[in-house]
mmCIF file with all atom_site columns, C-alpha atoms and ligand atoms in Angstrom:
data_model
loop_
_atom_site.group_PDB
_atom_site.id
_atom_site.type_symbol
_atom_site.label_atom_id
_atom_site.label_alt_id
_atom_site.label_comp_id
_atom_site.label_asym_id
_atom_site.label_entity_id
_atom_site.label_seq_id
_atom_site.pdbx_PDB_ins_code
_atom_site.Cartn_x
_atom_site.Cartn_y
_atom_site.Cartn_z
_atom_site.occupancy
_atom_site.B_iso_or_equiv
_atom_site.pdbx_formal_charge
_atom_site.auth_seq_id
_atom_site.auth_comp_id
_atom_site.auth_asym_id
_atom_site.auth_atom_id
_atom_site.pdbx_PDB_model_num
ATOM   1   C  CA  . UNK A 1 1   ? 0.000  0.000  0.000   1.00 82.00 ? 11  UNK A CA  1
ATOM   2   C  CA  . UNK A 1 2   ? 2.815  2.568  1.015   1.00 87.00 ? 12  UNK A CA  1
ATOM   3   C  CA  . UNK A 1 3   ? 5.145  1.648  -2.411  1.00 90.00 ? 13  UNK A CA  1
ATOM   4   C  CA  . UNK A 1 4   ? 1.300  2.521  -4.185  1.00 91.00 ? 14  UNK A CA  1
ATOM   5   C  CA  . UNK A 1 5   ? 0.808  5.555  -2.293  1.00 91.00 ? 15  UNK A CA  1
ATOM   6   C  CA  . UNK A 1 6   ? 5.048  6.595  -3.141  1.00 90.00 ? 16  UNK A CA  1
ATOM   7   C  CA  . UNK A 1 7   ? 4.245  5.819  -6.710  1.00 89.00 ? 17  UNK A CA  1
ATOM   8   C  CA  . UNK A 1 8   ? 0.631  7.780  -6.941  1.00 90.00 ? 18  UNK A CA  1
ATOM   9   C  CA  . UNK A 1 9   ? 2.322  11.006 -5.205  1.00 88.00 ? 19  UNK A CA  1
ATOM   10  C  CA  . UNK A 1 10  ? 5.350  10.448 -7.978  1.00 86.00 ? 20  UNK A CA  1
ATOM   11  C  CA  . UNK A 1 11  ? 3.227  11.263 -10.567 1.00 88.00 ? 21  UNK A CA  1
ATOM   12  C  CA  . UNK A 1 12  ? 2.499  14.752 -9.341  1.00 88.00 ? 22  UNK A CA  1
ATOM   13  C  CA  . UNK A 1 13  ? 6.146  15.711 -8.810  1.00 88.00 ? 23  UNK A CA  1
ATOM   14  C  CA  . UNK A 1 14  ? 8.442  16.988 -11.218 1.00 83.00 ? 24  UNK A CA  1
ATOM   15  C  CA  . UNK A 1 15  ? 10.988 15.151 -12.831 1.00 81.00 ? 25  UNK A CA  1
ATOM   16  C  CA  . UNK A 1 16  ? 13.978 14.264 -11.452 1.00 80.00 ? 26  UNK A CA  1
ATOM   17  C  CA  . UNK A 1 17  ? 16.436 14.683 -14.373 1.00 84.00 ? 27  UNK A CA  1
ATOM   18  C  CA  . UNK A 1 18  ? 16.704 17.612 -16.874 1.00 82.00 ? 28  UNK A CA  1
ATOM   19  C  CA  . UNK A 1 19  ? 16.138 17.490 -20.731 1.00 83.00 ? 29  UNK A CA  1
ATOM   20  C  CA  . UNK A 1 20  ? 20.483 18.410 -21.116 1.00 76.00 ? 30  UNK A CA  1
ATOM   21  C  CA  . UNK A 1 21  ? 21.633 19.942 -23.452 1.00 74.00 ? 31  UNK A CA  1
ATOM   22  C  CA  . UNK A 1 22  ? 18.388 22.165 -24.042 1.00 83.00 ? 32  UNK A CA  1
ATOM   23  C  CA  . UNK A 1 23  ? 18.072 22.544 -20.386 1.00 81.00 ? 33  UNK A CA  1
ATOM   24  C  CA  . UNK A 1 24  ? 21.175 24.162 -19.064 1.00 77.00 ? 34  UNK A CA  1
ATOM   25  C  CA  . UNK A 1 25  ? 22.840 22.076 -16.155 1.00 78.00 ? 35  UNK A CA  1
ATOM   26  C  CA  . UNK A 1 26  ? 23.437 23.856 -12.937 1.00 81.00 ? 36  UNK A CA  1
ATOM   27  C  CA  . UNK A 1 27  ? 26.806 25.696 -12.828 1.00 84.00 ? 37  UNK A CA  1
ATOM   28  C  CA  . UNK A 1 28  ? 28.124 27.218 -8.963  1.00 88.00 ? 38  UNK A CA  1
ATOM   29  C  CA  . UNK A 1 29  ? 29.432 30.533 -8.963  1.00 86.00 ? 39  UNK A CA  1
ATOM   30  C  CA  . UNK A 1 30  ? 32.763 29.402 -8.731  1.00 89.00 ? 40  UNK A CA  1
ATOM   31  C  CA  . UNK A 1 31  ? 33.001 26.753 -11.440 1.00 92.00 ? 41  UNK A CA  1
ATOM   32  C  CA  . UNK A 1 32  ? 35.958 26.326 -13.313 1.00 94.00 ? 42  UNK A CA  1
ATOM   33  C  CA  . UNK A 1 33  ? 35.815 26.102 -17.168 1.00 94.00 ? 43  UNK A CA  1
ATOM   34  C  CA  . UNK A 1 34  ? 38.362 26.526 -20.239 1.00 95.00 ? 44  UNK A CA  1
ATOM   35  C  CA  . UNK A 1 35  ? 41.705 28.169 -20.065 1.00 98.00 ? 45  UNK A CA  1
ATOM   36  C  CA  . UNK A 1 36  ? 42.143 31.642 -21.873 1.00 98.00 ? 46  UNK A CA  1
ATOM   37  C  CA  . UNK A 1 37  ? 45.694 32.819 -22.620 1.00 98.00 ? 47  UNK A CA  1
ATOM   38  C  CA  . UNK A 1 38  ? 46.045 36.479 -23.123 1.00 98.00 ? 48  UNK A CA  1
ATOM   39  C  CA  . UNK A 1 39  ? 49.146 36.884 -25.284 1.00 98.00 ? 49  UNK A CA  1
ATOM   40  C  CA  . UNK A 1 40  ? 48.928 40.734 -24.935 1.00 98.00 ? 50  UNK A CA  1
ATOM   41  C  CA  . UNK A 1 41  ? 50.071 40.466 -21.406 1.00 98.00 ? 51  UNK A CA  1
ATOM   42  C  CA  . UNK A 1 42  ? 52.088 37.039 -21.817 1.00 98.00 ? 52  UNK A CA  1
ATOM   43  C  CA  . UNK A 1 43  ? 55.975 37.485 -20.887 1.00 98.00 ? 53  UNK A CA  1
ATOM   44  C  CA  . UNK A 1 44  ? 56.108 33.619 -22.438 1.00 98.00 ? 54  UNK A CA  1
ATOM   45  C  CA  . UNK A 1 45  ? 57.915 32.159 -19.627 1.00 98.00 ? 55  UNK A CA  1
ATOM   46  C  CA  . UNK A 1 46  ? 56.260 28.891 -19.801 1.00 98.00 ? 56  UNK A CA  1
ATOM   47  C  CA  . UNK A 1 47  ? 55.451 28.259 -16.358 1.00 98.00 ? 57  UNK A CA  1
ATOM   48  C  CA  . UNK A 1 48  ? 52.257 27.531 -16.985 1.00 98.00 ? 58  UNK A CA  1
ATOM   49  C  CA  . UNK A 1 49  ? 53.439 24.940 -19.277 1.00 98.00 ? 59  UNK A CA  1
ATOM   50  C  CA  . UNK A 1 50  ? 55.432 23.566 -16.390 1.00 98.00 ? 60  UNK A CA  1
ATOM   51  C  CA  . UNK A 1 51  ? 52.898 23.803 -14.117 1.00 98.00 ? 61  UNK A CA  1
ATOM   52  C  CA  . UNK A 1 52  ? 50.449 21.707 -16.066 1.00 98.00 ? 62  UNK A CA  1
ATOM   53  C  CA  . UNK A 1 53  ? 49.755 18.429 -14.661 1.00 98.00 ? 63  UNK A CA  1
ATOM   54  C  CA  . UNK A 1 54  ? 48.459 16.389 -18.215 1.00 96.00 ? 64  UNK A CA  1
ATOM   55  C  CA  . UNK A 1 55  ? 50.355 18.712 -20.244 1.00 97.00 ? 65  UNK A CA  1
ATOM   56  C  CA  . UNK A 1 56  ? 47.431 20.342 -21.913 1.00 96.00 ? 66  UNK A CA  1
ATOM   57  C  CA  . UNK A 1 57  ? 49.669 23.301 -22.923 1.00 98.00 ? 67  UNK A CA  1
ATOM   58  C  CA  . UNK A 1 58  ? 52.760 23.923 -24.818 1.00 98.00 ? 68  UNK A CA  1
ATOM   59  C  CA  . UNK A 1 59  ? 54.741 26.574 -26.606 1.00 98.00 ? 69  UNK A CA  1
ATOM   60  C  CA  . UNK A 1 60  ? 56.235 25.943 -30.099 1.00 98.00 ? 70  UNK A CA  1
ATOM   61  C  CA  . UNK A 1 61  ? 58.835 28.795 -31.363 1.00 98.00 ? 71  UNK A CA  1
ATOM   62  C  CA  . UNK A 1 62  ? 59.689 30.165 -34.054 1.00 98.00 ? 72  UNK A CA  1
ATOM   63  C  CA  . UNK A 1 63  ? 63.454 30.894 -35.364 1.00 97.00 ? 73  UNK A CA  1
ATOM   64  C  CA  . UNK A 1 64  ? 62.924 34.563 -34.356 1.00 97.00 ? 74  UNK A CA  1
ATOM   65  C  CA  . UNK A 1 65  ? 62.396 33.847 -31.161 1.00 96.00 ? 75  UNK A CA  1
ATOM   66  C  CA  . UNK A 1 66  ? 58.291 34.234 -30.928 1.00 98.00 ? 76  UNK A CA  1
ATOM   67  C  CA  . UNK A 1 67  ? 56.566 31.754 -29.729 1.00 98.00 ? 77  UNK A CA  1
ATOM   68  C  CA  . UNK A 1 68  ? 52.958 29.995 -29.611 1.00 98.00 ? 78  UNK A CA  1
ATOM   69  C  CA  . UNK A 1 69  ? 50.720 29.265 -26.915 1.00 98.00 ? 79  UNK A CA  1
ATOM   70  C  CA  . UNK A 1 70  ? 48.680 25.499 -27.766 1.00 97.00 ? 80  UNK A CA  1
ATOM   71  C  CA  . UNK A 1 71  ? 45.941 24.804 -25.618 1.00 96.00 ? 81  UNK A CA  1
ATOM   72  C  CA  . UNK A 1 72  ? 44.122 21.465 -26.014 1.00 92.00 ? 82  UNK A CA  1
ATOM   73  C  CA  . UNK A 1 73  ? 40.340 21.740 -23.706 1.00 90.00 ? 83  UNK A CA  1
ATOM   74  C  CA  . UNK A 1 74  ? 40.529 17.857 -24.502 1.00 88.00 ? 84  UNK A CA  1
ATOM   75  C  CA  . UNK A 1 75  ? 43.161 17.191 -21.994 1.00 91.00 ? 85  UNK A CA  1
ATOM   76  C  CA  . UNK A 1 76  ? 42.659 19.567 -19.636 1.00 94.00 ? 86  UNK A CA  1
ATOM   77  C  CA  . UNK A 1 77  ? 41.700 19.032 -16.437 1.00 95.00 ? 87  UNK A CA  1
ATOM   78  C  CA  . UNK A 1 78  ? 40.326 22.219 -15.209 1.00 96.00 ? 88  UNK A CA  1
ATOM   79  C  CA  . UNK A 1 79  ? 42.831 22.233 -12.164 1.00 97.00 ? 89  UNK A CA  1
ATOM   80  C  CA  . UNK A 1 80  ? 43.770 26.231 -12.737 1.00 97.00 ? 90  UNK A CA  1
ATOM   81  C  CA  . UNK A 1 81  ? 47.728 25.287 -11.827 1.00 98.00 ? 91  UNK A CA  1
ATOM   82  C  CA  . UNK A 1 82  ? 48.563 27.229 -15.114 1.00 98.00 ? 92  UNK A CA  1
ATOM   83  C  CA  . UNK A 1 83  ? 46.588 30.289 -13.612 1.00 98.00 ? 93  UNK A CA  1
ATOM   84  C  CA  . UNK A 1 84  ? 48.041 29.898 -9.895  1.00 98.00 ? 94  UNK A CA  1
ATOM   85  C  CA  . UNK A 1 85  ? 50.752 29.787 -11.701 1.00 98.00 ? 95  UNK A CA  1
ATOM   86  C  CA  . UNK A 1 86  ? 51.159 32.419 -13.600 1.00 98.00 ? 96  UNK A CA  1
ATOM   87  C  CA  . UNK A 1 87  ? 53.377 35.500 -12.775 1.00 98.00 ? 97  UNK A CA  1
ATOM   88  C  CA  . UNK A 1 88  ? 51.896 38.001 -14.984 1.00 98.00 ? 98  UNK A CA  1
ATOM   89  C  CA  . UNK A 1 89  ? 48.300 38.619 -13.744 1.00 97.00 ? 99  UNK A CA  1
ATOM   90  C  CA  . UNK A 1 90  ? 45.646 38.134 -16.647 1.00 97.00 ? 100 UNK A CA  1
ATOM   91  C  CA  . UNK A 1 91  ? 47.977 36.551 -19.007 1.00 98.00 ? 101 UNK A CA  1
ATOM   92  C  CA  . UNK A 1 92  ? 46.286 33.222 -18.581 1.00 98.00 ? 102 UNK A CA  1
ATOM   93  C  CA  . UNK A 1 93  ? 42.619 33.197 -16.777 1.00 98.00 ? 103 UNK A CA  1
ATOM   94  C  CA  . UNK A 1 94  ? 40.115 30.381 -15.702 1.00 97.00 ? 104 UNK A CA  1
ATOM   95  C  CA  . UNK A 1 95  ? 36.902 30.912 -17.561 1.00 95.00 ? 105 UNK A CA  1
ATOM   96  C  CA  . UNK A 1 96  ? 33.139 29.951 -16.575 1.00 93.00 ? 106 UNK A CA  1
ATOM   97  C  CA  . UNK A 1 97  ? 32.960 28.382 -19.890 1.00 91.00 ? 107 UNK A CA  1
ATOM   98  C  CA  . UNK A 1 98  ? 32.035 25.172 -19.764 1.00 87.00 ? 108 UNK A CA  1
ATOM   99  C  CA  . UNK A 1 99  ? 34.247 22.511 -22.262 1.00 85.00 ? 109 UNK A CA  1
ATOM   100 C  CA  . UNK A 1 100 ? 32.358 21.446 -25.156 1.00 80.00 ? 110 UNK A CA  1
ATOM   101 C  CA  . UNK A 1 101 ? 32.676 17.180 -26.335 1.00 75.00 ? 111 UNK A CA  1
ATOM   102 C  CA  . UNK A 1 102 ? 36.100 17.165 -27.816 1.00 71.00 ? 112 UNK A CA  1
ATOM   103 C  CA  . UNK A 1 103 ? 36.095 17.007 -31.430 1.00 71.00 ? 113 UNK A CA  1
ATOM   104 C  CA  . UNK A 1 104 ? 37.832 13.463 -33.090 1.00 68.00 ? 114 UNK A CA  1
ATOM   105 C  CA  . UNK A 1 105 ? 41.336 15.219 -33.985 1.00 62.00 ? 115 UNK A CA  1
ATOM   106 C  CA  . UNK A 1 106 ? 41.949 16.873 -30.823 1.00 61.00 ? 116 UNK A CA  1
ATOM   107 C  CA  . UNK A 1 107 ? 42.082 13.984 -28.642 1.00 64.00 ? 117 UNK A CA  1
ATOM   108 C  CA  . UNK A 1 108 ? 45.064 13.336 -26.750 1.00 69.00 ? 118 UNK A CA  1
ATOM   109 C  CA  . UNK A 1 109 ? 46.396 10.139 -28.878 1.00 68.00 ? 119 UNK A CA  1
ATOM   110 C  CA  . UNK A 1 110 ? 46.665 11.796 -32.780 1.00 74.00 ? 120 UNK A CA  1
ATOM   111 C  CA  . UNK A 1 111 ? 46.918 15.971 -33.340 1.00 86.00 ? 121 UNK A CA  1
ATOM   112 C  CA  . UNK A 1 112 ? 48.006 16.745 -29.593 1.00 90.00 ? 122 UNK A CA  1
ATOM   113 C  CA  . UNK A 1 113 ? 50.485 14.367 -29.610 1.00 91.00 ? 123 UNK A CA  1
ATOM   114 C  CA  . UNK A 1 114 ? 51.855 15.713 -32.666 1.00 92.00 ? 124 UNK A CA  1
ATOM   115 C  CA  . UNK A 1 115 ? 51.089 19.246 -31.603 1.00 94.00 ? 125 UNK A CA  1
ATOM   116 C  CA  . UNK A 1 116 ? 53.400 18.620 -28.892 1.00 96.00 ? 126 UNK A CA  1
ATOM   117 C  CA  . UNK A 1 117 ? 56.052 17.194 -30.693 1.00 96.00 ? 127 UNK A CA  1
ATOM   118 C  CA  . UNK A 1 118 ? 56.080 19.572 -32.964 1.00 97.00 ? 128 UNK A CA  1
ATOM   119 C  CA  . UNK A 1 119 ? 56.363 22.470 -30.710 1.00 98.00 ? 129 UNK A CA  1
ATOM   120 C  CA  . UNK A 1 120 ? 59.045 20.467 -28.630 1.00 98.00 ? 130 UNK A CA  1
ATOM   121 C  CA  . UNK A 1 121 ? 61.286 20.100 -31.704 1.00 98.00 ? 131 UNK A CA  1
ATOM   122 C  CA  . UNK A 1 122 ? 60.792 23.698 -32.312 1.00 98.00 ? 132 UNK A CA  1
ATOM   123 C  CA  . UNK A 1 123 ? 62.096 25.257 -29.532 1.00 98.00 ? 133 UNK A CA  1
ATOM   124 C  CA  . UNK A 1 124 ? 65.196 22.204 -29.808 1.00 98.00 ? 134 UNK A CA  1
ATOM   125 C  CA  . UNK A 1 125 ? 65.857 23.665 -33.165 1.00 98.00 ? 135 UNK A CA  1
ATOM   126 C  CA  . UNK A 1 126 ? 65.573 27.164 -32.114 1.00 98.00 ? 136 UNK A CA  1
ATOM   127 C  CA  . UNK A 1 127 ? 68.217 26.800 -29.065 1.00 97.00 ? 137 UNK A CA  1
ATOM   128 C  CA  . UNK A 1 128 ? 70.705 24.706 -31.431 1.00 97.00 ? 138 UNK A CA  1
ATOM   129 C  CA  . UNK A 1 129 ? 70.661 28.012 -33.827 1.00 96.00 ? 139 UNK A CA  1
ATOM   130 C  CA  . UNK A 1 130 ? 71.074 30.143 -30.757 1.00 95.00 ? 140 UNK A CA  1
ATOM   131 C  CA  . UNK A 1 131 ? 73.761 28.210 -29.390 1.00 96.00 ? 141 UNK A CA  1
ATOM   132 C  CA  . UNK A 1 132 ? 75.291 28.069 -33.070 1.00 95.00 ? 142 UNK A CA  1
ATOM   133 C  CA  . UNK A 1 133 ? 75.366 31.688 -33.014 1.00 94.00 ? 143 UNK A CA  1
ATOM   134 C  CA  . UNK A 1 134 ? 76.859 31.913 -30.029 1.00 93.00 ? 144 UNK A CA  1
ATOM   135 C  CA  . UNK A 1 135 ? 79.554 29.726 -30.928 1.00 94.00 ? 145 UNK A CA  1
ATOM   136 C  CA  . UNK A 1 136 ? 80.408 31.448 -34.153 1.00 93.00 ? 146 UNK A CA  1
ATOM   137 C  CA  . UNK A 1 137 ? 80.424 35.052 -32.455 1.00 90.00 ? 147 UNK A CA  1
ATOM   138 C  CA  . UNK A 1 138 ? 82.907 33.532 -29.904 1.00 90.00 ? 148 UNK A CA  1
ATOM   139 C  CA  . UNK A 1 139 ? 85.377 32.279 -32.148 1.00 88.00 ? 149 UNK A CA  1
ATOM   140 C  CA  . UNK A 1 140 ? 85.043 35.268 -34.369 1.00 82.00 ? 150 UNK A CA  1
ATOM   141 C  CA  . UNK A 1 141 ? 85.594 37.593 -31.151 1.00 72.00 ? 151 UNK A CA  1
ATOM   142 C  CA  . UNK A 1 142 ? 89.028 34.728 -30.328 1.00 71.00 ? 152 UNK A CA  1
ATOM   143 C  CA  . UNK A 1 143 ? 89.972 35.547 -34.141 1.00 67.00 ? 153 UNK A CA  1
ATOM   144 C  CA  . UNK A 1 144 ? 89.094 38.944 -35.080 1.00 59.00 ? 154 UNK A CA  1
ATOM   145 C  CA  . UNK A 1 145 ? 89.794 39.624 -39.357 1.00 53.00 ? 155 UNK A CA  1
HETATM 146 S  S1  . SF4 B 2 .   ? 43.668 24.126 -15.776 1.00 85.27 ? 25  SF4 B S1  1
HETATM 147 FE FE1 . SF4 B 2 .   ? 45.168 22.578 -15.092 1.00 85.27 ? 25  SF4 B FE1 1
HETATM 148 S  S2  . SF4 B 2 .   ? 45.082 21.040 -16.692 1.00 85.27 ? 25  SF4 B S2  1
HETATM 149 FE FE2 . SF4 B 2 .   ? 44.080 22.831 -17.560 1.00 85.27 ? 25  SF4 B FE2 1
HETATM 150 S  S3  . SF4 B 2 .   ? 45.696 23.905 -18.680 1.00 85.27 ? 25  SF4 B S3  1
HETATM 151 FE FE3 . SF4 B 2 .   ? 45.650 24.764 -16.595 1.00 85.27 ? 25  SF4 B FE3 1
HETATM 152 S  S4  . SF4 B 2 .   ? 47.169 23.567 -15.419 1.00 85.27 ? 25  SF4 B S4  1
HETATM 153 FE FE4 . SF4 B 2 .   ? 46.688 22.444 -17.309 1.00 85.27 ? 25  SF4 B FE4 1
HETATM 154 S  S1  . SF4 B 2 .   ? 52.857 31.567 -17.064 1.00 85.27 ? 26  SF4 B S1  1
HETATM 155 FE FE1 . SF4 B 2 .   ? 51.676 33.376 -17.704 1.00 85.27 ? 26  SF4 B FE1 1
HETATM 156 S  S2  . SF4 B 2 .   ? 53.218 34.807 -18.455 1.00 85.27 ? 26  SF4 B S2  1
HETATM 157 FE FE2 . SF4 B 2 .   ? 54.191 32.800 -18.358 1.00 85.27 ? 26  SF4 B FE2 1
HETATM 158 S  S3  . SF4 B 2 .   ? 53.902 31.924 -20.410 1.00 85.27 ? 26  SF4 B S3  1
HETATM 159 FE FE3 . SF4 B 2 .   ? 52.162 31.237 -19.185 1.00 85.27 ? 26  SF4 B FE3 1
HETATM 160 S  S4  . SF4 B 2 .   ? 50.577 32.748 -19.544 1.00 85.27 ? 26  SF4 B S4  1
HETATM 161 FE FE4 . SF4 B 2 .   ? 52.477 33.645 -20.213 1.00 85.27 ? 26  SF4 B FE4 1
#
């Protein structure tokens, strides 16, 4: 009699569950979404790179020097260590913005990897110049023309 009575009063109540994604879940004030970098006020020291714990960022650089901030919302973890981080305030911020279904080439085993590679080979390559140039302006300093 009481489950019949439970399952009589159920029919009056509301549902339980929402209709997602055309109902909006609920979201607390403090809820911690993507990662925006700010390269306006980036000094490109990397520690939030460092700081990282899955490695969701990473700078490649160019033979000028200039680098690039990668960002992959598919491996991120939402942790805000890059933020905490961070020694130039607003250069990288924690969003409200919720991360949307990561799309089939930016999962963590195809593009990111290569992303990262990529980027990691770039700054090799840029440091071996560097170092290069360093070299030949010592020996041409030890044998001046
Ligand atoms: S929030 Fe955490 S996981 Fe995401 S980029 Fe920042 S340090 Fe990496
Ligand atoms: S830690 Fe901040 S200042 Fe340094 S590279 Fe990252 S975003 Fe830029």
């Amino acid at each position: 009699m009481k489950a019949f009575l439970i399952a009589i009063g159920n029919l009056f109540k509301r549902p339980a569950t929402i209709q997602y994604p055309f109902a909006p879940t609920y979201k607390p004030d403090d809820y911690r979404g993507l990662i925006q970098h700010n390269p306006e006020l980036c000094i490109w020291c990397r520690r939030c790179e460092m700081a990282c714990p899955p490695g969701a960022i990473v700078f490649s650089q160019a033979m000028d020097g200039t680098q690039t901030y990668h960002y992959n919302r598919a491996v991120c973890i939402y942790c805000g260590e890059c933020v905490r981080n961070c020694p130039k305030p607003g250069a990288i911020i924690q969003t409200a913005t919720p991360a949307s279904p990561a799309l089939k080439d930016e999962n963590i085993n195809n593009s990111w990897a290569e992303t990262v590679k990529q980027a990691l080979e770039s700054r090799a390559a840029y440091m071996a110049e560097k170092k290069k140039q360093a070299a030949a302006k010592q020996q041409g300093g030890e044998n001046p023309a």
